[in-house]
Amino acid sequence: MVQQSIGERVLRKEDLRFITGKGSYTDDINLPGQAYACFVRSPVAHAIIKGMDISTATAADGVIAVLTGEQVAEDGLGSLPCGWMVHSKDGSEMKQPFHPVMAADKINYVGEPVAIVVAETFLAAKNASELVEIDYEEIDAVVDISSAQSAADIYPEVPGNTVYNWELGEKADTEKAIREAAHVTRISLTNNRLIPNAIEPRAAIADYNTGTQDLTLYTTSQNPGLARLILTAFVQIAPEHKLRIIAPDVGGGFGSKIFVYSEETALAWASKKLGIPIKWTAERSESFVADAHGRDHVTEVELAMDEEGHFLGLHVKTIANMGAYLSTFSAAVPTYLYGTLLAGQYKTPNIYVEVDAVVTNTAPVDAYRGAGRPEAAYLLERIVEVAAREMNLDPVEIRRRNFIAPSDFPYQTPVALEYDSGDYEASLNKALEMADYDGFSERKKEAASRGKKRGIGFSCYIEACGLAPSQLAGSLGAGVGLWESGEVRVNATGTVTVLTGSQSTGQGHETTFAQLVASKFGISIDDVEVIHGDTGKLDFGMGTYGSRSLVVGGSALSKAADKVIAKGKKIAAHMLDSDVEDIDFEDGEFRVRKSNQSKTFQEIAFAAYVPHDYPLEELEPGLSEKAFYDPANFTYPAGTHICEVEIDPDTGVVDIIKFTAVDDFGIIINPMIVEGQVHGGIAQGIGQALLEQCIYDETGQLLTGSYMDYCMPRADDLPSFEVGMTCTPCTHNPIGAKGCGEAGAIGSPPAVINAITDALGIMEMDMPATSERVWRAMQQAGGA
Amino acid sequence: MSITVSLIVNGKAVTQTCLENTTLVELIREKLQLTGTHVGCDTSQCGACTVHMNGRAVKACTVLAVQAEGAEVVTIEGIGVADNLHPMQSAFKECHGLQCGFCTPGMIMAAIDLVNQKAELDDQSIRKGLEGNICRCTGYHNIVEAVGRAAARMRE
Ligand code: FES
Ligand code: FES
């Protein structure tokens, strides 16, 4: 029997269908009689719609209907909501512009949908979409983040284009610490705007059945349950019990498939209006303009230290770009997922952060892998490195001096979080050894002899994962709870069907969750099937983001499995004529303690469904249990990333020679999958640090709107990675896991930039550190 | 205008009527319903649509169906099945060379061609050889390992 338990490198159950072309992604699904949709999108960033003529388009060959933003408004569809209410310093609520499903009278970014053309073929829809005539009266676009607050207001309801002015921490104490410190390091930095670019473009099929009045939406979602709640409770597209959302195989998400977007919503509405199934698949050019983007901060940081480099105070001032509308999670990203992480791994006693969130005429910005935490880690690990250089301290030493020690846990930070466990020295030491830090100066000399500049950079990051304790989240403005649901159905023959509200977009839930449940029951993972992604089959669930699947969703399954075992013990006690207290469950057997009497897991399952010898007066038949798990705290994965680069002074090309990551994710179920998550995260982090940049021109046109212009990391841009683990279990969930999905993207960017600036002997370098930027920096420093 | 195209797909002769601007990937996905071949971009950059045409890897989004007239086309569905996988398929699974799986069919088809074309492959040449295929999930580390492993087996 393949009984593969926790900690084993089990090959993935889902792979067979993907490697043989048998996956089922949304665009692979076709419904009988389906029509095709193409969106008409604004070519300008900021304009009043003076008029629209759809008559030619409507009359075009194969066109079924052209539906406009005006009709959306007439039908009274609600605003696409932001699910998180953030309050400004003065206690006032954030200013939220109305986010129409399709624009009716005003355009606020390039690519904003204004109409949907439904036709018999996609080609007919696309051709007709070009026949919709729209008269735009253009207005100056607000694009630049730093000057957005002094520009003309985009919305009357958002004065100064400022959504909120948020703060966290003790302002006076922090300012005093900075005033009185022996040394203060100051830097300004930009966290470059990114486009998530899951390789599967977003797609959906909306299918309204006029007979049953059920609406089914197949869609590329990270959280079908949450999408259903938003579409019913807020947008009011259909009653919750009449709306079924199915997320089949999803080809990557990285945050961008969390949100409830215009397109899927418009499609559902149109299907209901026309009474036919309608399919839409984004072309990549649409994804560039219409998926929520990530990051986009400008920040000033000050770090106060005593003579020995002990941190005394950290002051952070950030402007965060929200884009044209507040997308589903957006308000939480530069606040509760950002400001709260600014203690990092350090015992900084005074921290104060203020964040101005601004609207601009660009696509909405929301969570992208890491969401707020990469921005926090970037500024902190950059300023710590610069501080070390200014103080003439080894970058490793300055970190050691300030680490929270293992004996300090649980550790209350000055920015609201309580870390439960960690051992930062352990990760650092292991990473130093793997990266051979001791040998670095020799390697630097050797590189110099070849005319190359070699540098090494560190990043000791922390993140808060496993979103989130519902009551805490609620008190911070979350519009929803952040628990997860799980169901463990033992079938009569002893195989198990597991249902989870978590949703895989490639993380391997079908394997990890099977491994978790199989090891609980002592059965083979081949006997466990994991079902996810269909609100018609599952309890309400919250989905996958914030590295929460195993931590929250897995914990729900762990609890449900415990309930199965508890019931199984009662059945076994009856069958074995013993007391429940005397039954142990181990290795798949219910055994009467100190006896040789036992029943297998399969025998108990069978008895539960064929209850001939069964305590029917006390117990219901069947063996299926559910659990909802609401975490007691966030989890705090942390680790050290070390990057070693070599730079060609003639070209400015940065070559990553070695990238080492040592992470503490607590208890690990499947190390192979975890390492894969780390690899992917690092690749995205290196992409941000070296290659990727979303650029709008001053009129709000997206200049990086294709793979020809937006530089995605390719195989030959990246090195292989050295990945190691340390382990301090999470203290408050039943698995001890901390979550691993985002760490790579959080830890890596500062390590890369620290390595480059170390190589060049400079303090500042903006991301992405393209060869041009690096070359220019060398010219400026006179170092070429 | 409609045209008729005859070609061999995964060993079977097929004749299809389609528009003259229909691409090979549209023919494969929509007409033949072989949905293992994917579309990830509209600028011929991502490689998700990679298939073999007359033995060489091509981006099927960039080939018109009519250009495939008389050609022998092999898609991911044609290289191996569950109980008889192609060594490249098995290696991707064994090395965890896929996560969401969306880039995977194209990546596998491109990698098979790479191994067939190059007598010697080290990590660097595998990386160079796959630069026309974008993966957003894996960071390529395990893909490179998988291709190396499969190359050794394919040459046995
Ligand atoms: S779909 Fe063919 S290269 Fe992207
Ligand atoms: S596995 Fe998801 S894009 Fe490659």
mmCIF file of N, CA, C and O in Angstrom, chain A residues 89 164 173 184 186 197 247 250 382 399 405 410 426 436 457 479 508 541 592 599 617 763:
data_model
loop_
_atom_site.group_PDB
_atom_site.id
_atom_site.type_symbol
_atom_site.label_atom_id
_atom_site.label_comp_id
_atom_site.label_asym_id
_atom_site.label_seq_id
_atom_site.Cartn_x
_atom_site.Cartn_y
_atom_site.Cartn_z
ATOM 1 N N LYS A 89 -6.647 58.396 9.501
ATOM 2 C CA LYS A 89 -6.174 58.861 10.814
ATOM 3 C C LYS A 89 -7.266 59.528 11.629
ATOM 4 O O LYS A 89 -7.367 59.344 12.832
ATOM 5 N N TYR A 164 -7.586 57.187 1.433
ATOM 6 C CA TYR A 164 -7.424 57.280 2.880
ATOM 7 C C TYR A 164 -6.028 57.731 3.205
ATOM 8 O O TYR A 164 -5.124 57.704 2.365
ATOM 9 N N ASP A 173 6.595 58.890 19.779
ATOM 10 C CA ASP A 173 7.743 58.115 20.287
ATOM 11 C C ASP A 173 8.753 57.852 19.179
ATOM 12 O O ASP A 173 9.970 57.902 19.390
ATOM 13 N N VAL A 184 20.953 58.211 12.002
ATOM 14 C CA VAL A 184 19.704 57.943 11.286
ATOM 15 C C VAL A 184 20.029 57.677 9.814
ATOM 16 O O VAL A 184 20.710 58.467 9.170
ATOM 17 N N ARG A 186 18.528 57.238 6.028
ATOM 18 C CA ARG A 186 17.323 57.646 5.287
ATOM 19 C C ARG A 186 17.421 57.172 3.846
ATOM 20 O O ARG A 186 18.454 57.353 3.203
ATOM 21 N N ASN A 197 0.149 38.363 -14.636
ATOM 22 C CA ASN A 197 0.473 37.479 -15.742
ATOM 23 C C ASN A 197 0.475 35.986 -15.453
ATOM 24 O O ASN A 197 1.427 35.271 -15.829
ATOM 25 N N ALA A 247 -14.964 26.799 -10.461
ATOM 26 C CA ALA A 247 -13.605 27.109 -10.914
ATOM 27 C C ALA A 247 -12.966 25.769 -11.250
ATOM 28 O O ALA A 247 -12.602 25.020 -10.358
ATOM 29 N N VAL A 250 -7.369 25.813 -12.766
ATOM 30 C CA VAL A 250 -7.045 27.229 -12.929
ATOM 31 C C VAL A 250 -5.539 27.354 -13.154
ATOM 32 O O VAL A 250 -4.743 26.811 -12.389
ATOM 33 N N ARG A 382 16.102 46.741 2.681
ATOM 34 C CA ARG A 382 16.959 47.707 1.988
ATOM 35 C C ARG A 382 17.577 48.676 2.987
ATOM 36 O O ARG A 382 18.771 48.925 2.963
ATOM 37 N N ARG A 399 22.088 42.638 11.550
ATOM 38 C CA ARG A 399 20.827 41.906 11.686
ATOM 39 C C ARG A 399 20.830 41.085 12.968
ATOM 40 O O ARG A 399 19.863 41.118 13.737
ATOM 41 N N ALA A 405 14.889 37.207 19.669
ATOM 42 C CA ALA A 405 15.523 35.925 20.012
ATOM 43 C C ALA A 405 14.460 34.846 20.202
ATOM 44 O O ALA A 405 13.302 35.154 20.509
ATOM 45 N N PRO A 410 6.089 34.246 22.750
ATOM 46 C CA PRO A 410 5.420 35.084 21.762
ATOM 47 C C PRO A 410 5.886 36.529 21.860
ATOM 48 O O PRO A 410 6.048 37.052 22.970
ATOM 49 N N ALA A 426 18.699 30.773 13.311
ATOM 50 C CA ALA A 426 18.848 29.434 12.724
ATOM 51 C C ALA A 426 18.780 29.502 11.203
ATOM 52 O O ALA A 426 19.621 28.921 10.506
ATOM 53 N N ASP A 436 28.001 29.906 1.481
ATOM 54 C CA ASP A 436 29.436 30.037 1.736
ATOM 55 C C ASP A 436 29.843 31.510 1.827
ATOM 56 O O ASP A 436 30.662 32.006 1.043
ATOM 57 N N GLY A 457 24.071 40.073 -1.288
ATOM 58 C CA GLY A 457 23.012 40.812 -0.613
ATOM 59 C C GLY A 457 22.145 39.882 0.214
ATOM 60 O O GLY A 457 21.945 38.724 -0.141
ATOM 61 N N GLY A 479 -14.754 42.920 5.323
ATOM 62 C CA GLY A 479 -16.192 42.758 5.134
ATOM 63 C C GLY A 479 -16.640 41.313 5.239
ATOM 64 O O GLY A 479 -17.823 41.013 5.160
ATOM 65 N N GLY A 508 -1.136 22.351 -5.828
ATOM 66 C CA GLY A 508 -1.094 20.928 -5.520
ATOM 67 C C GLY A 508 -1.948 20.516 -4.341
ATOM 68 O O GLY A 508 -1.632 19.565 -3.622
ATOM 69 N N GLY A 541 -16.810 28.531 1.194
ATOM 70 C CA GLY A 541 -15.398 28.540 1.546
ATOM 71 C C GLY A 541 -14.771 29.829 1.088
ATOM 72 O O GLY A 541 -15.324 30.534 0.252
ATOM 73 N N VAL A 592 -8.661 -2.031 20.827
ATOM 74 C CA VAL A 592 -8.947 -1.982 22.259
ATOM 75 C C VAL A 592 -7.601 -2.026 22.973
ATOM 76 O O VAL A 592 -6.780 -2.914 22.720
ATOM 77 N N LYS A 599 -10.460 -3.303 14.847
ATOM 78 C CA LYS A 599 -11.223 -3.190 13.597
ATOM 79 C C LYS A 599 -10.450 -2.240 12.692
ATOM 80 O O LYS A 599 -9.935 -1.217 13.161
ATOM 81 N N GLU A 617 -29.088 3.522 18.482
ATOM 82 C CA GLU A 617 -29.819 4.337 19.461
ATOM 83 C C GLU A 617 -29.007 5.559 19.908
ATOM 84 O O GLU A 617 -29.571 6.583 20.275
ATOM 85 N N MET A 763 24.525 53.097 -2.722
ATOM 86 C CA MET A 763 23.491 52.891 -1.712
ATOM 87 C C MET A 763 22.130 52.583 -2.349
ATOM 88 O O MET A 763 21.355 51.818 -1.826
#
